[in-house]
XYZ file of C-alpha atoms in Angstrom:
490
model
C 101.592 117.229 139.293
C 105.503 116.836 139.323
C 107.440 119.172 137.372
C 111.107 118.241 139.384
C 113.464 117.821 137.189
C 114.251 114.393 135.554
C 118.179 112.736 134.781
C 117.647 113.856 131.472
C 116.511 112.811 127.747
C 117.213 109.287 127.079
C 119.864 107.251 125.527
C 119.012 105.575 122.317
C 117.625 101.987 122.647
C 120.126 99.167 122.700
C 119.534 95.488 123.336
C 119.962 94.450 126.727
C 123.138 91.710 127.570
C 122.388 88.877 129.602
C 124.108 90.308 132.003
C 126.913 89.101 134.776
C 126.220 86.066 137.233
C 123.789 86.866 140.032
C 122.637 90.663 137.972
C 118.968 89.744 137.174
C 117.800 90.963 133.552
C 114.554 90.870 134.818
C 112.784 92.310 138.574
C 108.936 91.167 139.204
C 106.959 93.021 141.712
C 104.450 91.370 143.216
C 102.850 94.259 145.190
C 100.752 92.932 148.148
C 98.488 93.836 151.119
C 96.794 90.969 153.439
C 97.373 88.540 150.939
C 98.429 86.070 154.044
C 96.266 83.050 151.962
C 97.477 83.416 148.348
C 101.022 85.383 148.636
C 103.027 81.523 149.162
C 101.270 79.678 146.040
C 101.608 82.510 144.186
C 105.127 83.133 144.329
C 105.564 79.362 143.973
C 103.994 79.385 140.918
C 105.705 81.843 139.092
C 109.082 81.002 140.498
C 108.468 77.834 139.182
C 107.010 78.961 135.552
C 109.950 81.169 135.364
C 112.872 78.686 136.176
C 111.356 76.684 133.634
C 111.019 78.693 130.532
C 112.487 82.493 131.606
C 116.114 81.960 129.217
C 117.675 84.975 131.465
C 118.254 85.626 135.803
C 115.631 86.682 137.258
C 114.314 87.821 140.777
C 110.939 87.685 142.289
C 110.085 90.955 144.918
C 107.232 91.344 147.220
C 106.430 94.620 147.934
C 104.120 94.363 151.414
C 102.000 97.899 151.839
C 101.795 98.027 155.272
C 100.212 94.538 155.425
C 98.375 93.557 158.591
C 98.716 90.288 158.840
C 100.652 87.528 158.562
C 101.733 88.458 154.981
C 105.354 90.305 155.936
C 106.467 86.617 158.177
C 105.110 84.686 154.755
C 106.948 86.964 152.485
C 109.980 86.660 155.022
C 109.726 83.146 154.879
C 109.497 82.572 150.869
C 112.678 84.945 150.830
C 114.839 82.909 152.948
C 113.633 79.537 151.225
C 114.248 80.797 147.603
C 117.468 82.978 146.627
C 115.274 85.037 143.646
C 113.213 85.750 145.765
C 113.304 88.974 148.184
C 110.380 90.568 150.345
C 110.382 94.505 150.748
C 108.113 95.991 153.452
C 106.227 99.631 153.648
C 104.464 101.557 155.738
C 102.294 103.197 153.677
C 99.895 101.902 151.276
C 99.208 102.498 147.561
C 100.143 99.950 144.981
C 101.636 102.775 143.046
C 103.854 103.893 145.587
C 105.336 100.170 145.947
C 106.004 99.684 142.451
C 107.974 103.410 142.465
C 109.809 102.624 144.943
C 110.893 99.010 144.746
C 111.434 99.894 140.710
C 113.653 102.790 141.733
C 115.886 100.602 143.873
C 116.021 97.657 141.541
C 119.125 97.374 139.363
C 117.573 94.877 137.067
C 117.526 96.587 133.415
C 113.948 95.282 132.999
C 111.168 96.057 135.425
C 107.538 94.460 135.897
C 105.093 93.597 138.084
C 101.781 91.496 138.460
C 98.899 90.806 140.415
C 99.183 88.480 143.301
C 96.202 86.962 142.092
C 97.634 85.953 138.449
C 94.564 86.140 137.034
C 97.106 86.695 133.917
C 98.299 83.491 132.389
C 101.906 83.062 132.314
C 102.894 81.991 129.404
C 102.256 85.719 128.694
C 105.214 86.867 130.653
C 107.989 86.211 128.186
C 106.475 87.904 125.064
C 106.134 91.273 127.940
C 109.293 91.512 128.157
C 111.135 90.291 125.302
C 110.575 93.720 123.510
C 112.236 95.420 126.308
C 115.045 93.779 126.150
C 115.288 93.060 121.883
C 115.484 97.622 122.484
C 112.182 97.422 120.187
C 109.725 99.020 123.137
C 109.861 101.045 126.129
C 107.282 99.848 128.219
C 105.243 97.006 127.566
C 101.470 95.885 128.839
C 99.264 92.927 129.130
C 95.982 93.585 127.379
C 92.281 92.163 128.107
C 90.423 94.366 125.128
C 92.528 92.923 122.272
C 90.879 91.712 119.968
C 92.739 88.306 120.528
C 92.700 88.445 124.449
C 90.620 85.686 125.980
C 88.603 86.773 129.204
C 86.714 85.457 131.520
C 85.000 87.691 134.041
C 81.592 89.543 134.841
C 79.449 91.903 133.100
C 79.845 94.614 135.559
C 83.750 94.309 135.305
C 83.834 94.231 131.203
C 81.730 97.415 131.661
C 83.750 99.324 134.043
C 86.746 98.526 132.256
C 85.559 99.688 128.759
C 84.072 102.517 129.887
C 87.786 103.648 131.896
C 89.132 103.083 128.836
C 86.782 105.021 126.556
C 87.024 107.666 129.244
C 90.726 107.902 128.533
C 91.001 107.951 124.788
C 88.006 110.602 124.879
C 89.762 112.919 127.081
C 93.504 112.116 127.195
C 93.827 110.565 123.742
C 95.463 107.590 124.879
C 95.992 104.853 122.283
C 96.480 101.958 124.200
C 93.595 99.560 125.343
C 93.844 98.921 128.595
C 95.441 100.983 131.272
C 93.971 99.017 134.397
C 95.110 94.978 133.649
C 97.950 93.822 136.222
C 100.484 92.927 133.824
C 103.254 95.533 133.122
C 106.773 95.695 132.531
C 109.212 99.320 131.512
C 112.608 99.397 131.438
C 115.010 100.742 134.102
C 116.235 103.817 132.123
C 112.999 105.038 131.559
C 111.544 104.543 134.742
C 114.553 106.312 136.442
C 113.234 108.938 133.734
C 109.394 109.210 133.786
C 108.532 107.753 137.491
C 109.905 110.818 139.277
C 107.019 113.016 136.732
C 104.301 110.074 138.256
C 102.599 111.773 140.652
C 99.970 109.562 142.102
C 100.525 106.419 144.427
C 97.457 104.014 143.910
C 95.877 102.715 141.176
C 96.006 105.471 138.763
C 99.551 105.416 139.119
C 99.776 102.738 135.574
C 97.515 105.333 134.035
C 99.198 107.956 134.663
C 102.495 106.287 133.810
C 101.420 105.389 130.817
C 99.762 108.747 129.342
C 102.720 110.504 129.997
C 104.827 107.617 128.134
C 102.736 107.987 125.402
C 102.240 111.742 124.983
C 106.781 111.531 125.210
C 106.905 109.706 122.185
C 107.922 106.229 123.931
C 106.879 102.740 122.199
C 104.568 101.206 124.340
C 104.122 97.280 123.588
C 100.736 94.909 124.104
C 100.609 91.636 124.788
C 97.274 89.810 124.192
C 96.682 88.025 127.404
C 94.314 85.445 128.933
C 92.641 86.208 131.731
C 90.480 85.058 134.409
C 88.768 87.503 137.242
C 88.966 86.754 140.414
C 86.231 86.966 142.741
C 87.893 87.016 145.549
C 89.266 90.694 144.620
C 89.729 93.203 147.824
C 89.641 96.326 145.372
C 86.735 98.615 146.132
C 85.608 99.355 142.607
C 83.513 102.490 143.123
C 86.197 104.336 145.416
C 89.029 103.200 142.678
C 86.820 104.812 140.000
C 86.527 108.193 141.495
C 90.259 108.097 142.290
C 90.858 107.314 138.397
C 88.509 110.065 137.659
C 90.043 112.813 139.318
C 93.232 111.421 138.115
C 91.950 111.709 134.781
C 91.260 114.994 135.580
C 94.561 116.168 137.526
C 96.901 114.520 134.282
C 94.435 116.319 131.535
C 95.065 119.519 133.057
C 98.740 119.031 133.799
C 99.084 118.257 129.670
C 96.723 121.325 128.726
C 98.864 123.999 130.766
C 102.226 122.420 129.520
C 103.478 121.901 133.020
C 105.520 118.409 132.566
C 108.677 118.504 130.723
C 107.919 115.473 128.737
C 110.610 116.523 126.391
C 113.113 115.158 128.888
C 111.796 111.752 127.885
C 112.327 111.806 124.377
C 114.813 109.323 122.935
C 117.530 111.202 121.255
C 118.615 111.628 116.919
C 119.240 107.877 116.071
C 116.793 106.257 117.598
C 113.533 107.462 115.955
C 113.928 106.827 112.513
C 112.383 109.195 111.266
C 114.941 112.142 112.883
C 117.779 110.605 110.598
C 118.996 112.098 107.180
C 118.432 109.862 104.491
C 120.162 110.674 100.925
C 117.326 111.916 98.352
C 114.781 112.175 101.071
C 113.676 115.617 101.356
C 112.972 117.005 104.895
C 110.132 118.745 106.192
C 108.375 117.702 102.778
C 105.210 116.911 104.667
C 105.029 119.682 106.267
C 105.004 121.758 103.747
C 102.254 119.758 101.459
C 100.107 119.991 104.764
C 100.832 124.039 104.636
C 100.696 124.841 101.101
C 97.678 122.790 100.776
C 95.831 125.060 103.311
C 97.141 128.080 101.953
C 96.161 126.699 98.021
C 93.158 125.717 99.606
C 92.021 129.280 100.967
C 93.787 131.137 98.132
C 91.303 129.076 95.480
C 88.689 130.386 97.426
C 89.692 134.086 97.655
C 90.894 133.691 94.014
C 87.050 132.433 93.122
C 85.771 135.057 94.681
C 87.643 137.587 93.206
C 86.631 136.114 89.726
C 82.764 136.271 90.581
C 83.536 139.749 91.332
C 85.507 141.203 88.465
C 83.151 139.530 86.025
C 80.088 141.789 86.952
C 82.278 144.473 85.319
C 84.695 142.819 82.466
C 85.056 139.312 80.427
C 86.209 136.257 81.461
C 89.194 136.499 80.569
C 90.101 140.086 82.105
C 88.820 138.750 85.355
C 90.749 135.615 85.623
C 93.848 137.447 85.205
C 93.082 140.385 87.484
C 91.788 137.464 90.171
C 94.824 135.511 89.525
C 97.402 138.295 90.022
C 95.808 139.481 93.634
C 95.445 135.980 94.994
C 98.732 135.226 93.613
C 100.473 137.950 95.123
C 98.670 136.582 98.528
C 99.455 133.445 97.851
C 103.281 134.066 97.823
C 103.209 135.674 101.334
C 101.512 133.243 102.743
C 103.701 130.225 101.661
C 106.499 132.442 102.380
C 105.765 132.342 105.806
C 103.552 130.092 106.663
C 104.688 127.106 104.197
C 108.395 127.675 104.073
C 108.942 129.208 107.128
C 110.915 132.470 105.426
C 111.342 135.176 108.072
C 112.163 138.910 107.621
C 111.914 141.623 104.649
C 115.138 139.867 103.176
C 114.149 138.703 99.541
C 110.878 139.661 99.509
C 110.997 141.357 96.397
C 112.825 138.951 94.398
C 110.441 136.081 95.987
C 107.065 138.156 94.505
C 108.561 138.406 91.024
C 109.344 134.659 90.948
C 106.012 134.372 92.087
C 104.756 136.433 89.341
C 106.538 134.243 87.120
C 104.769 130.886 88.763
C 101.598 133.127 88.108
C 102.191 133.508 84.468
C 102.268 130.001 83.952
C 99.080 129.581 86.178
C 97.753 132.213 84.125
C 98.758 130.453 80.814
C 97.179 127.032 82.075
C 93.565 128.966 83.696
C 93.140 131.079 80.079
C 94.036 128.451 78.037
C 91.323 126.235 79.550
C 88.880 128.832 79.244
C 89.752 129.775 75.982
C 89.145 125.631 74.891
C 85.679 126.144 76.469
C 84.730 129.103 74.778
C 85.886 127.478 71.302
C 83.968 124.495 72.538
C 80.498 126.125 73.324
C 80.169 129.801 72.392
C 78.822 130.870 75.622
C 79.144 128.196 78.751
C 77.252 129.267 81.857
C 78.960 130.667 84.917
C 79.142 127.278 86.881
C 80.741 125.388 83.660
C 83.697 128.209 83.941
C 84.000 128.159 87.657
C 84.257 124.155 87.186
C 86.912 124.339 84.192
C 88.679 126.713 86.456
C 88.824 125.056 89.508
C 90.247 122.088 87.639
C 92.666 124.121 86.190
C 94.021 125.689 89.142
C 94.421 122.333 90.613
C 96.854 121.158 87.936
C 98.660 124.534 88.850
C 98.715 124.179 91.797
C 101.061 121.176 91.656
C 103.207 123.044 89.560
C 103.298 125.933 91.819
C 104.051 123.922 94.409
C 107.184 122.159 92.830
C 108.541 125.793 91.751
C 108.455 127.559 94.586
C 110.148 123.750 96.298
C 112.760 123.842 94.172
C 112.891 127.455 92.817
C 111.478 130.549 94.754
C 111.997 128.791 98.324
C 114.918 126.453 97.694
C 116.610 125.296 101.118
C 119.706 126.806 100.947
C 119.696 127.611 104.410
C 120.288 130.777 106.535
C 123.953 129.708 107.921
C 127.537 129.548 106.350
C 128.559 126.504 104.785
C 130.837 125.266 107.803
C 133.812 122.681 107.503
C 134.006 120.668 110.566
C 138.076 119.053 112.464
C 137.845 116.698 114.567
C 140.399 115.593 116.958
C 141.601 112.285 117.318
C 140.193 110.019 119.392
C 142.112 108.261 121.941
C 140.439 105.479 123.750
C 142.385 105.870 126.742
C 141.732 109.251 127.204
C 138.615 110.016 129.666
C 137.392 113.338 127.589
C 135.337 113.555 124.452
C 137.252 114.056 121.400
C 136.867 118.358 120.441
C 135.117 119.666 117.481
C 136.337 122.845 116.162
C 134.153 124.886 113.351
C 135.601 126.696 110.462
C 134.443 129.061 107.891
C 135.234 128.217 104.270
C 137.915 130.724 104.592
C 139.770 129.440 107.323
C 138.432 131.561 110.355
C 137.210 129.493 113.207
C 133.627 130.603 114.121
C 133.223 131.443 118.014
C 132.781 128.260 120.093
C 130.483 127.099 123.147
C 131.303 126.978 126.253
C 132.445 123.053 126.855
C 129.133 120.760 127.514
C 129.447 119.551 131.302
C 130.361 115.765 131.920
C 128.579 113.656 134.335
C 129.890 110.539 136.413
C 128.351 107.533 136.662
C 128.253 105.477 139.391
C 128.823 101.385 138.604
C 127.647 98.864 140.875
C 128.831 94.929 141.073
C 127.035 92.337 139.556
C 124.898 91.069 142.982
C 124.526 94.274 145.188
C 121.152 94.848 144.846
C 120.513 91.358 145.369
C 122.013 91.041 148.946
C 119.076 92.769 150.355
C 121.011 96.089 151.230
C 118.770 98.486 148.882
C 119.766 101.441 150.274
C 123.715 101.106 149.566
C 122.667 99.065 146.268
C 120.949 101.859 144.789
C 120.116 105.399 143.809
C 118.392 107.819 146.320
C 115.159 107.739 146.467
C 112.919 110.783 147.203
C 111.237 111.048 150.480
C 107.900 110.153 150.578
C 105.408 112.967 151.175
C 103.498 113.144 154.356
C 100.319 114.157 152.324
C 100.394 111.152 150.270
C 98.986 108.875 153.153
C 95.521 107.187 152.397
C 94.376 106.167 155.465
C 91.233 105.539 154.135
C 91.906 103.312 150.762
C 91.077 99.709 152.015
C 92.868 98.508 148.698
């Protein structure tokens, strides 16, 4: 598994421009390998579909892996009759290595790619994309198991392909439906991102690509499609399934030991709503009901314990309060730490006495309700207190919680309130405008070291399309010898 380094975390979705004459907004790969017979109609087809109802430019790429036939002269041909259209050739085979390495020398902001086949209809093709380029998803997929998908193909297939897919949401907990169908599309800054951590180069390679998506946080879009087998498929279904397998197997223990640094994909504050401050929105409030309810949750039990204890020896009410001031005391620690995240010996004292105090009211609320039962019935049974009890504690419990919220664990923070200048921003000016920190008092508060600035390199609308990839284009990585498959017939 790949643990190089990645560009870094990514910028905060934006919708795409149609972009300058002869830039295409959109790149299909159409990877191929002796598809002499069907490459030609194919490519006719879709050219076709797209000039007709694509609204944006567009280019068509055949990726050839290591074809041998006549598919490279037919792919030739097709490029030099049709200007969005442009063959690429390799020398190795693997479907995934095509895609990585066409998609890493496209400059087209959105990137997809489809079977030659198109067993996929294409009036699925638009709704693929369009999220990409609205800035609504990250990567996008055509789906056969939706519940709206309409497919026509074996048993044998339906069962393979169900079964992958229970396979992966069993042992990779992957939430989309289906990893395998043709029909994908991701956009160029997050494949420049997330394909150098995509280790494999066959057919796992859209699994793969798409756990680790998913396990980065990115949006991942599916498209219903329609969808008709083909029977004339080359693809060797038991060999691809034990490839998958130990694919499976390879990612699943990449993501247990924590070796991918998926954090580099993450979209930054903005983006996710859900990382921006909202006024009168609390933060970290769920957290802390998910804590304090586990802590409340094992304190009731220690507490009831306690109680069936001290009553063997004493009345009722002697051994709720003698319960209720250990398990209290408890109870404060644990929310102290666990709950609200309070570190250190600092305040400890003072946070146990205004615990004490949320235990006096608990304590009010628990004897009051037992002292109603015993005026009720002179002498309840043991399970008719531990009931009354338990409901009692739960309406503390909710008071307890708001208390030590807003009271015993405010969050006041840990830091001095700081006063921010910032310097004027001149657009002409190539650095970032300079934020300087100040104490209330005036002082300035030690500073970082400056953050490092990056160039970027801009190319002209049509480079990429002039066939030159290699001056058009970011560096590619060298391929591996060890990734050779002599032996996949795919």
């Amino acid at each position: 598994m790949r643990t190089d380094s990645s560009p870094g975390t990514l910028p905060a979705r934006e919708h795409l421009p149609a972009g300058d004459a002869g830039t295409p907004v959109l790149d299909i790969v159409i990877p191929v390998y002796n598809e002499e017979k069907d490459l030609r109609p194919c490519v006719l087809r879709l050219h076709e579909h797209l000039r007709r109802t694509f609204p944006y430019a567009f280019r068509i790429t055949v990726a050839d892996n290591a074809s041998t036939d006549t598919t490279p002269r037919v792919a030739a041909r097709l490029a030099a009759e049709i200007a969005e259209v442009r063959s690429y050739r390799l020398e190795q085979k693997g479907r995934g290595r095509a895609l990585r390495t066409v998609w890493s020398a496209s400059d087209a902001p959105v990137l997809a790619y489809m079977d030659v086949d198109l067993s996929t209809d294409l009036n699925a093709l638009l709704p693929l994309v369009a999220p990409l380029i609205s800035g609504h998803s990250d990567l996008a997929i055509g789906s056969r198991l939706a519940r709206s998908s309409r497919v026509v193909r074996g048993a044998k297939r339906e069962f393979i392909s169900r079964s992958y897919n229970l396979i992966l949401r069993g042992s990779l907990q992957a939430r989309f439906s289906d990893a395998q169908c043709g029909f994908k599309a991701i956009r160029r800054d997050v494949a420049q991102v997330l394909l150098p951590l995509v280790e494999d180069t066959g057919w796992f390679f859209d699994t793969e690509m798409l756990v680790l998506a998913e396990r980065a946080g990115l949006r991942i879009h599916e498209v219903p499609v329609d969808w008709v087998d083909d029977p004339d498929s080359t693809v060797h279904i038991v060999k691809t399934a034990t490839d998958d397998l130990r694919g499976v197997w390879r990612v699943g223990r990449a993501l247990a030991t924590g070796s991918l640094p998926l954090d580099r994909i993450t979209r930054p504050f903005g983006d996710d709503p859900r990382d921006r401050e909202i006024k009168d929105v609390p933060k970290g409030l769920a957290r802390q009901l998910v804590g304090f309810c586990v802590v409340g949750g094992l304190s009731t039990l220690f507490y009831l314990l306690l109680y069936s204890g001290f009553r063997q020896f004493s009345g009722s009410q002697v051994a709720n309060a003698l319960a209720l001031l250990v398990s209290a005391v408890a109870n404060t620690a644990a929310n102290r730490r666990l709950t609200f995240g309070v570190r250190g010996r600092g305040g400890a004292v003072r946070h146990q006495a205004q615990g004490l105090v949320v235990f006096g009211i608990g304590l009010a609320l628990t004897s009051g309700s037992l002292a109603a039962l015993n005026a009720a019935t002179g002498s309840p049974a043991h399970a008719t207190e531990l009931a009354v009890l338990i409901a009692a504690n739960l309406a503390a419990t909710v008071l307890r919680f708001l208390l030590f919220r807003a009271w015993v664990f405010p969050d006041r923070g840990d830091t001095p309130e700081v006063s921010t200048v910032v310097a004027a921003h001149n657009p002409s000016s190539p650095t970032y405008a300079t934020t300087v920190p100040y104490r209330p008092g005036g002082t300035p508060l030690p500073q970082r070291p400056p953050y490092e600035t990056y160039q970027t390199t801009q190319f002209r609308a049509g480079e990429a399309a002039d066939g030159n990839w290699r001056d058009a284009t970011m560096r590619l990585q060298p391929v591996r010898p060890h990734d050779t498959d002599p032996g996949d017939a795919r």
